[in-house]
Amino acid sequence: MSDTTTDPKKRGPDPSAPPPMHDPTSAQRWDADVALPNPRSNRPVTIGHHIEAFFAKAFFGLFWLIGLDASSAFMGKTLRLIGPLLIPIHRRGMDNLDLVYPTMPREQKRAILKNTWENLGRLFAEFAHLKKLTALSDKPRVEIDGLDKLQRLSAGAQPIIFVGSHHANWEVMCPALFRAGVKYAFIYRPLNNPILDDTMINYRAQVMSRHQIPKGKRGGRELIATLKRGLSFATMVDQKLNTGIPSPFLGHEAMTAPATARLALKYNALIVPLSLRRKSGAYFSMEVHDPIALTPSENVSADVQRLTDLINVEIGNMVLENPGQWLWFHRRWPKQAYQLLNPTKGST
C-alpha cells in the first residue's frame, strides 16, 4: 500500500513526533466532544432485562468491593471448576480443539479448556476494574511490547486498523491504545439487553475512546467516515461471519469478515495486529506486531482475499502460541467441518 497525505492537524501538531500520553479521566482528552452512540433501541425493555441488569450491576459492585486481584482469582478458580460442567459449551470448545489439534491427547485438551474457563472467569471480574488495568502508569498492569513502534505508526499519515482476537482480557487492549496516545475508534457488539448496553457504552467511555462504533449496518457509515477523517480503529476479527468469505484459519476454511481488508485497501490504511497475553493473575503484555505487508494488484477481489488470509494467519499464530487464553467456545468453523469429526461419546 502506498503512503497517502492527510491533514496533520488530525493526527497532532507534529506528525513526526510520538503523540503524548492520554489520560482518559482528563476533561481535555482529545475525544471529549465525541457523542456516545445510543444504546440498542430495536427491542423493548422487558422485566427480564431489568432483572438481568440488576444482578449484573450487583456482581459488578461486588467485584469492585472485593478488589482486582482477589475477585480475578476467585472467579478464575470458580469457572475453572464449574465451567466443564456446562456440557454444551464445554463440548463446543472440545470440538474446536479436535479440529485444530487432531492428534493431541484428550487430557491435554481438557487442560487447555480448564485454562480457558479460568481466563474467562478472571475476565468477568476484571471488567469491574478497567480503570486499574491501564498501561503506562507507575505500576502498570498492562505492558506494551512495541510502544515505540505503536507511537511511530500512529503519528504517521496513514490511518491504522488494529486487529486483535478474544485472547486473555481483550477489554484491556483499547484502554492501552488510549493511554499510549493513539487517536482511534473501536467497533463493539451491542448487548442484547438495552439497559446493560447503555451501561457498557458509558463505562467503556471512561477508560477508552468515546468514539464507539456498533457492529453491522448501524455503524457502517460511521466507520467509513472515521477512516476518511484519518482516524484509526480497532476491531476483533477472530469470530465467524456467516455472510463473510471462506479463508483458512488454523487449518480449516472459516467464514471471515472481509470488511477489514476492503477498508484497508480502499482507504490506504495499515493493518497492525495486536496480541495480548495474561502473564500472571491480572497482569498482561500487549505486543504490537509489524503491519501486514501486501502489494495491491489490479484485482481488488483477489487482494481482499489475500489480505483476509494474511490476517487469519496472524490471528491463528496468536492462538497457537497461547491456546489456553483464547475463547474456544465460539463456533468458528462451518458445520461441515464439525460433521467430519467423530468424537467418542461422553469424552468431554
mmCIF file of C-alpha atoms in Angstrom:
data_model
loop_
_atom_site.group_PDB
_atom_site.id
_atom_site.type_symbol
_atom_site.label_atom_id
_atom_site.label_comp_id
_atom_site.label_asym_id
_atom_site.label_seq_id
_atom_site.Cartn_x
_atom_site.Cartn_y
_atom_site.Cartn_z
ATOM 1 C CA MET A 1 0.000 0.000 0.000
ATOM 2 C CA SER A 2 1.381 3.387 -0.891
ATOM 3 C CA ASP A 3 1.500 6.340 1.500
ATOM 4 C CA THR A 4 -1.194 8.970 1.341
ATOM 5 C CA THR A 5 -1.185 12.510 2.651
ATOM 6 C CA THR A 6 -3.716 13.630 5.258
ATOM 7 C CA ASP A 7 -4.128 16.824 7.235
ATOM 8 C CA PRO A 8 -1.505 16.626 10.010
ATOM 9 C CA LYS A 9 -3.778 18.573 12.350
ATOM 10 C CA LYS A 10 -5.932 15.480 12.535
ATOM 11 C CA ARG A 11 -3.038 13.460 13.908
ATOM 12 C CA GLY A 12 -1.383 16.018 16.206
ATOM 13 C CA PRO A 13 0.620 19.183 15.808
ATOM 14 C CA ASP A 14 3.787 17.365 14.777
ATOM 15 C CA PRO A 15 3.203 14.114 12.845
ATOM 16 C CA SER A 16 6.894 13.203 13.116
ATOM 17 C CA ALA A 17 6.797 13.171 16.917
ATOM 18 C CA PRO A 18 5.200 10.497 19.135
ATOM 19 C CA PRO A 19 1.766 11.516 20.416
ATOM 20 C CA PRO A 20 1.530 12.461 24.107
ATOM 21 C CA MET A 21 0.246 10.040 26.701
ATOM 22 C CA HIS A 22 -3.503 10.407 27.156
ATOM 23 C CA ASP A 23 -5.408 10.389 30.421
ATOM 24 C CA PRO A 24 -8.999 9.136 29.923
ATOM 25 C CA THR A 25 -10.073 10.934 33.103
ATOM 26 C CA SER A 26 -8.968 14.341 31.802
ATOM 27 C CA ALA A 27 -11.538 16.908 30.658
ATOM 28 C CA GLN A 28 -9.040 17.837 27.936
ATOM 29 C CA ARG A 29 -8.974 14.374 26.393
ATOM 30 C CA TRP A 30 -8.844 14.508 22.586
ATOM 31 C CA ASP A 31 -12.290 12.950 22.130
ATOM 32 C CA ALA A 32 -14.128 14.896 24.823
ATOM 33 C CA ASP A 33 -16.622 16.306 22.318
ATOM 34 C CA VAL A 34 -17.423 12.975 20.657
ATOM 35 C CA ALA A 35 -21.041 11.944 21.253
ATOM 36 C CA LEU A 36 -21.549 8.423 22.559
ATOM 37 C CA PRO A 37 -23.694 6.050 20.495
ATOM 38 C CA ASN A 38 -27.274 5.457 21.505
ATOM 39 C CA PRO A 39 -27.954 2.119 23.204
ATOM 40 C CA ARG A 40 -29.731 -0.655 21.365
ATOM 41 C CA SER A 41 -33.250 0.509 20.540
ATOM 42 C CA ASN A 42 -34.624 -2.176 18.224
ATOM 43 C CA ARG A 43 -36.237 -4.121 21.039
ATOM 44 C CA PRO A 44 -38.418 -3.052 24.003
ATOM 45 C CA VAL A 45 -37.054 -3.131 27.532
ATOM 46 C CA THR A 46 -38.639 -6.020 29.432
ATOM 47 C CA ILE A 47 -38.881 -7.014 33.082
ATOM 48 C CA GLY A 48 -36.309 -9.689 32.297
ATOM 49 C CA HIS A 49 -33.899 -7.011 31.105
ATOM 50 C CA HIS A 50 -34.326 -5.117 34.380
ATOM 51 C CA ILE A 51 -33.697 -8.270 36.437
ATOM 52 C CA GLU A 52 -30.657 -9.178 34.352
ATOM 53 C CA ALA A 53 -29.269 -5.646 34.679
ATOM 54 C CA PHE A 54 -29.830 -5.666 38.458
ATOM 55 C CA PHE A 55 -27.811 -8.832 39.008
ATOM 56 C CA ALA A 56 -25.087 -7.781 36.556
ATOM 57 C CA LYS A 57 -24.613 -4.471 38.369
ATOM 58 C CA ALA A 58 -24.711 -6.239 41.730
ATOM 59 C CA PHE A 59 -21.885 -8.568 40.693
ATOM 60 C CA PHE A 60 -20.041 -5.604 39.225
ATOM 61 C CA GLY A 61 -20.244 -3.786 42.552
ATOM 62 C CA LEU A 62 -19.242 -6.893 44.487
ATOM 63 C CA PHE A 63 -16.145 -7.408 42.371
ATOM 64 C CA TRP A 64 -15.247 -3.765 42.896
ATOM 65 C CA LEU A 65 -15.526 -4.105 46.672
ATOM 66 C CA ILE A 66 -13.514 -7.326 46.780
ATOM 67 C CA GLY A 67 -10.693 -5.787 44.766
ATOM 68 C CA LEU A 68 -8.994 -6.565 41.484
ATOM 69 C CA ASP A 69 -6.608 -9.373 42.416
ATOM 70 C CA ALA A 70 -8.940 -11.165 44.820
ATOM 71 C CA SER A 71 -12.002 -11.060 42.555
ATOM 72 C CA SER A 72 -9.969 -12.106 39.494
ATOM 73 C CA ALA A 73 -8.509 -15.095 41.347
ATOM 74 C CA PHE A 74 -11.868 -16.094 42.850
ATOM 75 C CA MET A 75 -13.778 -16.024 39.580
ATOM 76 C CA GLY A 76 -10.923 -17.755 37.774
ATOM 77 C CA LYS A 77 -10.972 -20.669 40.216
ATOM 78 C CA THR A 78 -14.777 -20.776 40.202
ATOM 79 C CA LEU A 79 -15.153 -21.065 36.421
ATOM 80 C CA ARG A 80 -12.209 -23.445 36.200
ATOM 81 C CA LEU A 81 -14.208 -25.746 38.474
ATOM 82 C CA ILE A 82 -17.770 -25.336 37.171
ATOM 83 C CA GLY A 83 -17.096 -24.410 33.531
ATOM 84 C CA PRO A 84 -16.508 -28.001 32.356
ATOM 85 C CA LEU A 85 -19.896 -28.896 33.866
ATOM 86 C CA LEU A 86 -21.612 -26.627 31.331
ATOM 87 C CA ILE A 87 -21.670 -29.511 28.888
ATOM 88 C CA PRO A 88 -22.958 -27.883 25.649
ATOM 89 C CA ILE A 89 -20.464 -25.008 25.837
ATOM 90 C CA HIS A 90 -17.600 -27.214 27.002
ATOM 91 C CA ARG A 91 -18.283 -29.723 24.222
ATOM 92 C CA ARG A 92 -18.179 -26.902 21.674
ATOM 93 C CA GLY A 93 -14.711 -25.995 22.915
ATOM 94 C CA MET A 94 -13.607 -29.621 22.706
ATOM 95 C CA ASP A 95 -14.939 -29.862 19.128
ATOM 96 C CA ASN A 96 -12.847 -26.845 18.178
ATOM 97 C CA LEU A 97 -9.761 -28.357 19.785
ATOM 98 C CA ASP A 98 -10.406 -31.618 17.929
ATOM 99 C CA LEU A 99 -10.412 -29.659 14.668
ATOM 100 C CA VAL A 100 -7.233 -27.736 15.360
ATOM 101 C CA TYR A 101 -5.281 -30.404 17.270
ATOM 102 C CA PRO A 102 -6.465 -33.769 15.876
ATOM 103 C CA THR A 103 -3.550 -35.747 17.369
ATOM 104 C CA MET A 104 -3.331 -34.000 20.735
ATOM 105 C CA PRO A 105 -4.067 -36.268 23.731
ATOM 106 C CA ARG A 106 -7.520 -35.764 25.221
ATOM 107 C CA GLU A 107 -6.141 -34.921 28.642
ATOM 108 C CA GLN A 108 -4.078 -32.088 27.193
ATOM 109 C CA LYS A 109 -7.171 -30.674 25.510
ATOM 110 C CA ARG A 110 -9.049 -30.802 28.803
ATOM 111 C CA ALA A 111 -6.199 -28.866 30.419
ATOM 112 C CA ILE A 112 -6.405 -26.180 27.720
ATOM 113 C CA LEU A 113 -10.138 -25.788 28.257
ATOM 114 C CA LYS A 114 -9.713 -25.531 32.028
ATOM 115 C CA ASN A 115 -7.280 -22.682 31.427
ATOM 116 C CA THR A 116 -9.788 -21.135 29.030
ATOM 117 C CA TRP A 117 -12.538 -21.291 31.642
ATOM 118 C CA GLU A 118 -10.237 -19.767 34.268
ATOM 119 C CA ASN A 119 -9.263 -16.950 31.936
ATOM 120 C CA LEU A 120 -12.930 -16.254 31.168
ATOM 121 C CA GLY A 121 -13.801 -16.144 34.862
ATOM 122 C CA ARG A 122 -10.983 -13.723 35.546
ATOM 123 C CA LEU A 123 -12.158 -11.520 32.678
ATOM 124 C CA PHE A 124 -15.666 -11.257 34.177
ATOM 125 C CA ALA A 125 -14.273 -9.990 37.472
ATOM 126 C CA GLU A 126 -11.639 -7.749 35.921
ATOM 127 C CA PHE A 127 -14.178 -5.851 33.858
ATOM 128 C CA ALA A 128 -15.185 -4.026 37.055
ATOM 129 C CA HIS A 129 -11.595 -2.798 37.374
ATOM 130 C CA LEU A 130 -10.759 -1.494 33.911
ATOM 131 C CA LYS A 131 -9.660 1.836 35.392
ATOM 132 C CA LYS A 132 -6.888 -0.022 37.201
ATOM 133 C CA LEU A 133 -5.979 -2.099 34.162
ATOM 134 C CA THR A 134 -4.382 0.784 32.292
ATOM 135 C CA ALA A 135 -0.973 0.819 30.649
ATOM 136 C CA LEU A 136 1.829 3.318 31.252
ATOM 137 C CA SER A 137 1.009 4.036 34.898
ATOM 138 C CA ASP A 138 3.521 3.999 37.769
ATOM 139 C CA LYS A 139 2.702 0.342 38.383
ATOM 140 C CA PRO A 140 1.456 -0.860 35.007
ATOM 141 C CA ARG A 141 -0.910 -3.797 34.833
ATOM 142 C CA VAL A 142 -0.549 -3.815 31.052
ATOM 143 C CA GLU A 143 2.890 -3.598 29.472
ATOM 144 C CA ILE A 144 3.137 -2.646 25.804
ATOM 145 C CA ASP A 145 5.759 -4.569 23.882
ATOM 146 C CA GLY A 146 6.495 -2.303 20.926
ATOM 147 C CA LEU A 147 5.344 1.019 22.383
ATOM 148 C CA ASP A 148 7.820 2.989 20.253
ATOM 149 C CA LYS A 149 6.552 1.226 17.149
ATOM 150 C CA LEU A 150 2.946 1.933 18.112
ATOM 151 C CA GLN A 151 3.579 5.628 18.639
ATOM 152 C CA ARG A 152 5.625 5.944 15.462
ATOM 153 C CA LEU A 153 2.958 4.292 13.327
ATOM 154 C CA SER A 154 0.094 6.234 14.896
ATOM 155 C CA ALA A 155 1.940 9.513 14.260
ATOM 156 C CA GLY A 156 2.174 8.764 10.536
ATOM 157 C CA ALA A 157 -0.086 9.866 7.720
ATOM 158 C CA GLN A 158 -1.903 6.558 7.247
ATOM 159 C CA PRO A 159 -4.801 5.526 9.466
ATOM 160 C CA ILE A 160 -4.386 2.176 11.197
ATOM 161 C CA ILE A 161 -6.766 -0.735 11.544
ATOM 162 C CA PHE A 162 -5.765 -2.544 14.725
ATOM 163 C CA VAL A 163 -6.847 -6.196 14.618
ATOM 164 C CA GLY A 164 -6.992 -8.440 17.648
ATOM 165 C CA SER A 165 -8.584 -11.615 18.958
ATOM 166 C CA HIS A 166 -10.538 -12.738 22.006
ATOM 167 C CA HIS A 167 -7.410 -13.534 23.999
ATOM 168 C CA ALA A 168 -6.661 -13.053 27.703
ATOM 169 C CA ASN A 169 -8.671 -9.997 28.823
ATOM 170 C CA TRP A 170 -9.305 -8.408 25.450
ATOM 171 C CA GLU A 171 -11.078 -5.470 27.126
ATOM 172 C CA VAL A 172 -7.705 -4.007 28.192
ATOM 173 C CA MET A 173 -6.404 -3.544 24.641
ATOM 174 C CA CYS A 174 -8.375 -0.385 23.835
ATOM 175 C CA PRO A 175 -7.526 1.350 27.137
ATOM 176 C CA ALA A 176 -3.870 0.606 26.421
ATOM 177 C CA LEU A 177 -4.163 2.227 22.985
ATOM 178 C CA PHE A 178 -5.806 5.292 24.516
ATOM 179 C CA ARG A 179 -3.144 5.730 27.184
ATOM 180 C CA ALA A 180 -0.444 5.367 24.510
ATOM 181 C CA GLY A 181 -1.827 8.430 22.753
ATOM 182 C CA VAL A 182 -3.477 6.717 19.786
ATOM 183 C CA LYS A 183 -6.496 8.512 18.311
ATOM 184 C CA TYR A 184 -8.927 5.788 17.325
ATOM 185 C CA ALA A 185 -12.453 4.468 17.291
ATOM 186 C CA PHE A 186 -13.364 0.920 18.228
ATOM 187 C CA ILE A 187 -16.016 -1.460 16.995
ATOM 188 C CA TYR A 188 -18.224 -3.178 19.548
ATOM 189 C CA ARG A 189 -21.106 -5.620 19.530
ATOM 190 C CA PRO A 190 -24.222 -4.074 21.137
ATOM 191 C CA LEU A 191 -25.558 -6.111 24.051
ATOM 192 C CA ASN A 192 -28.995 -7.689 23.687
ATOM 193 C CA ASN A 193 -30.091 -6.032 26.909
ATOM 194 C CA PRO A 194 -30.674 -2.312 26.143
ATOM 195 C CA ILE A 195 -30.099 -1.327 29.795
ATOM 196 C CA LEU A 196 -26.746 -3.079 30.001
ATOM 197 C CA ASP A 197 -25.838 -1.863 26.537
ATOM 198 C CA ASP A 198 -26.201 1.736 27.735
ATOM 199 C CA THR A 199 -24.203 0.950 30.880
ATOM 200 C CA MET A 200 -21.348 -0.619 28.919
ATOM 201 C CA ILE A 201 -21.171 2.260 26.428
ATOM 202 C CA ASN A 202 -20.785 4.781 29.234
ATOM 203 C CA TYR A 203 -18.399 2.639 31.268
ATOM 204 C CA ARG A 204 -16.078 1.943 28.358
ATOM 205 C CA ALA A 205 -16.020 5.658 27.525
ATOM 206 C CA GLN A 206 -14.354 6.283 30.891
ATOM 207 C CA VAL A 207 -11.308 4.148 30.094
ATOM 208 C CA MET A 208 -11.047 4.059 26.304
ATOM 209 C CA SER A 209 -12.128 6.061 23.279
ATOM 210 C CA ARG A 210 -15.555 7.693 23.326
ATOM 211 C CA HIS A 211 -15.584 7.060 19.577
ATOM 212 C CA GLN A 212 -17.532 3.767 19.670
ATOM 213 C CA ILE A 213 -18.988 2.204 16.539
ATOM 214 C CA PRO A 214 -21.595 -0.595 16.769
ATOM 215 C CA LYS A 215 -21.199 -3.606 14.514
ATOM 216 C CA GLY A 216 -23.405 -4.044 11.481
ATOM 217 C CA LYS A 217 -25.263 -1.662 9.191
ATOM 218 C CA ARG A 218 -25.890 0.736 12.061
ATOM 219 C CA GLY A 219 -22.202 1.634 12.271
ATOM 220 C CA GLY A 220 -21.080 1.038 8.688
ATOM 221 C CA ARG A 221 -21.302 4.647 7.523
ATOM 222 C CA GLU A 222 -19.657 5.952 10.669
ATOM 223 C CA LEU A 223 -16.777 3.532 10.204
ATOM 224 C CA ILE A 224 -16.117 4.811 6.690
ATOM 225 C CA ALA A 225 -16.348 8.413 7.895
ATOM 226 C CA THR A 226 -13.828 7.609 10.619
ATOM 227 C CA LEU A 227 -11.225 6.438 8.118
ATOM 228 C CA LYS A 228 -11.897 9.392 5.834
ATOM 229 C CA ARG A 229 -11.105 11.715 8.743
ATOM 230 C CA GLY A 230 -7.758 9.964 9.201
ATOM 231 C CA LEU A 231 -8.659 8.263 12.478
ATOM 232 C CA SER A 232 -7.672 4.685 13.190
ATOM 233 C CA PHE A 233 -9.975 1.988 14.541
ATOM 234 C CA ALA A 234 -9.669 -1.250 16.489
ATOM 235 C CA THR A 235 -11.646 -4.432 15.923
ATOM 236 C CA MET A 236 -11.724 -8.121 16.838
ATOM 237 C CA VAL A 237 -11.511 -10.350 13.774
ATOM 238 C CA ASP A 238 -11.496 -13.915 15.116
ATOM 239 C CA GLN A 239 -15.208 -14.731 15.101
ATOM 240 C CA LYS A 240 -17.418 -16.299 12.460
ATOM 241 C CA LEU A 241 -19.424 -14.218 9.996
ATOM 242 C CA ASN A 242 -21.902 -16.299 8.013
ATOM 243 C CA THR A 243 -22.005 -13.711 5.228
ATOM 244 C CA GLY A 244 -18.211 -13.470 5.053
ATOM 245 C CA ILE A 245 -15.757 -15.149 2.710
ATOM 246 C CA PRO A 246 -14.036 -18.514 3.260
ATOM 247 C CA SER A 247 -10.473 -18.114 4.458
ATOM 248 C CA PRO A 248 -8.077 -20.652 6.024
ATOM 249 C CA PHE A 249 -7.919 -20.372 9.799
ATOM 250 C CA LEU A 250 -5.933 -22.872 11.843
ATOM 251 C CA GLY A 251 -6.039 -25.443 9.072
ATOM 252 C CA HIS A 252 -9.709 -25.184 8.109
ATOM 253 C CA GLU A 253 -11.775 -22.872 5.923
ATOM 254 C CA ALA A 254 -13.662 -20.395 8.092
ATOM 255 C CA MET A 255 -16.202 -17.765 7.115
ATOM 256 C CA THR A 256 -14.413 -14.490 7.779
ATOM 257 C CA ALA A 257 -15.456 -10.850 7.550
ATOM 258 C CA PRO A 258 -13.743 -9.246 4.527
ATOM 259 C CA ALA A 259 -14.571 -5.684 5.589
ATOM 260 C CA THR A 260 -11.247 -5.118 7.323
ATOM 261 C CA ALA A 261 -9.294 -5.957 4.182
ATOM 262 C CA ARG A 262 -11.632 -3.981 1.919
ATOM 263 C CA LEU A 263 -11.426 -0.856 4.046
ATOM 264 C CA ALA A 264 -7.654 -1.098 4.355
ATOM 265 C CA LEU A 265 -7.264 -1.347 0.579
ATOM 266 C CA LYS A 266 -9.784 1.371 -0.241
ATOM 267 C CA TYR A 267 -8.563 3.941 2.315
ATOM 268 C CA ASN A 268 -4.873 3.027 2.281
ATOM 269 C CA ALA A 269 -4.849 2.010 5.935
ATOM 270 C CA LEU A 270 -2.219 -0.055 7.693
ATOM 271 C CA ILE A 271 -3.338 -3.295 9.328
ATOM 272 C CA VAL A 272 -1.492 -3.759 12.618
ATOM 273 C CA PRO A 273 -2.153 -6.935 14.640
ATOM 274 C CA LEU A 274 -2.209 -6.706 18.430
ATOM 275 C CA SER A 275 -1.742 -9.790 20.584
ATOM 276 C CA LEU A 276 -2.476 -9.972 24.291
ATOM 277 C CA ARG A 277 -1.087 -12.367 26.874
ATOM 278 C CA ARG A 278 -2.000 -12.823 30.513
ATOM 279 C CA LYS A 279 1.358 -13.031 32.262
ATOM 280 C CA SER A 280 0.053 -13.959 35.701
ATOM 281 C CA GLY A 281 -3.031 -13.021 37.653
ATOM 282 C CA ALA A 282 -4.293 -9.619 36.482
ATOM 283 C CA TYR A 283 -1.083 -8.598 34.693
ATOM 284 C CA PHE A 284 -0.814 -8.507 30.914
ATOM 285 C CA SER A 285 1.500 -7.895 28.000
ATOM 286 C CA MET A 286 0.252 -6.434 24.722
ATOM 287 C CA GLU A 287 2.509 -6.920 21.697
ATOM 288 C CA VAL A 288 2.347 -4.548 18.744
ATOM 289 C CA HIS A 289 3.147 -6.509 15.578
ATOM 290 C CA ASP A 290 4.516 -5.168 12.325
ATOM 291 C CA PRO A 291 1.933 -4.022 9.768
ATOM 292 C CA ILE A 292 0.739 -6.775 7.437
ATOM 293 C CA ALA A 293 2.500 -6.265 4.116
ATOM 294 C CA LEU A 294 0.625 -6.586 0.836
ATOM 295 C CA THR A 295 1.343 -5.007 -2.534
ATOM 296 C CA PRO A 296 -2.037 -4.314 -4.169
ATOM 297 C CA SER A 297 -2.718 -5.624 -7.662
ATOM 298 C CA GLU A 298 -5.388 -4.534 -10.142
ATOM 299 C CA ASN A 299 -7.688 -7.300 -8.918
ATOM 300 C CA VAL A 300 -9.462 -5.919 -5.862
ATOM 301 C CA SER A 301 -11.347 -9.143 -5.058
ATOM 302 C CA ALA A 302 -8.134 -11.160 -5.135
ATOM 303 C CA ASP A 303 -6.403 -8.587 -2.942
ATOM 304 C CA VAL A 304 -9.236 -8.706 -0.403
ATOM 305 C CA GLN A 305 -8.943 -12.490 -0.276
ATOM 306 C CA ARG A 306 -5.147 -12.407 0.095
ATOM 307 C CA LEU A 307 -5.244 -9.778 2.818
ATOM 308 C CA THR A 308 -8.015 -11.591 4.709
ATOM 309 C CA ASP A 309 -5.941 -14.777 4.540
ATOM 310 C CA LEU A 310 -2.888 -12.953 5.909
ATOM 311 C CA ILE A 311 -4.944 -11.556 8.795
ATOM 312 C CA ASN A 312 -6.184 -15.059 9.643
ATOM 313 C CA VAL A 313 -2.609 -16.340 9.639
ATOM 314 C CA GLU A 314 -1.620 -13.680 12.185
ATOM 315 C CA ILE A 315 -4.614 -14.410 14.421
ATOM 316 C CA GLY A 316 -4.079 -18.158 14.090
ATOM 317 C CA ASN A 317 -0.471 -17.813 15.216
ATOM 318 C CA MET A 318 -1.658 -15.950 18.304
ATOM 319 C CA VAL A 319 -3.944 -18.859 19.165
ATOM 320 C CA LEU A 320 -1.240 -21.486 18.634
ATOM 321 C CA GLU A 321 1.252 -19.574 20.783
ATOM 322 C CA ASN A 322 -1.154 -19.297 23.709
ATOM 323 C CA PRO A 323 -4.118 -21.671 23.295
ATOM 324 C CA GLY A 324 -5.225 -21.657 26.926
ATOM 325 C CA GLN A 325 -6.182 -17.986 26.804
ATOM 326 C CA TRP A 326 -8.220 -17.955 23.583
ATOM 327 C CA LEU A 327 -12.028 -18.167 23.621
ATOM 328 C CA TRP A 328 -12.573 -21.683 22.244
ATOM 329 C CA PHE A 329 -16.327 -21.693 22.852
ATOM 330 C CA HIS A 330 -17.351 -19.964 19.613
ATOM 331 C CA ARG A 331 -18.482 -21.982 16.566
ATOM 332 C CA ARG A 332 -15.723 -20.561 14.389
ATOM 333 C CA TRP A 333 -15.934 -23.067 11.514
ATOM 334 C CA PRO A 334 -18.795 -24.197 9.232
ATOM 335 C CA LYS A 335 -20.982 -27.142 10.218
ATOM 336 C CA GLN A 336 -19.360 -29.312 7.554
ATOM 337 C CA ALA A 337 -16.033 -29.157 9.377
ATOM 338 C CA TYR A 338 -17.591 -30.411 12.609
ATOM 339 C CA GLN A 339 -19.533 -33.142 10.815
ATOM 340 C CA LEU A 340 -16.223 -34.707 9.831
ATOM 341 C CA LEU A 341 -15.405 -35.214 13.499
ATOM 342 C CA ASN A 342 -16.292 -38.439 15.265
ATOM 343 C CA PRO A 343 -15.557 -37.756 18.938
ATOM 344 C CA THR A 344 -16.116 -40.529 21.458
ATOM 345 C CA LYS A 345 -19.458 -40.117 23.179
ATOM 346 C CA GLY A 346 -19.127 -38.713 26.667
ATOM 347 C CA SER A 347 -15.417 -37.923 26.296
ATOM 348 C CA THR A 348 -15.833 -34.241 27.151
#
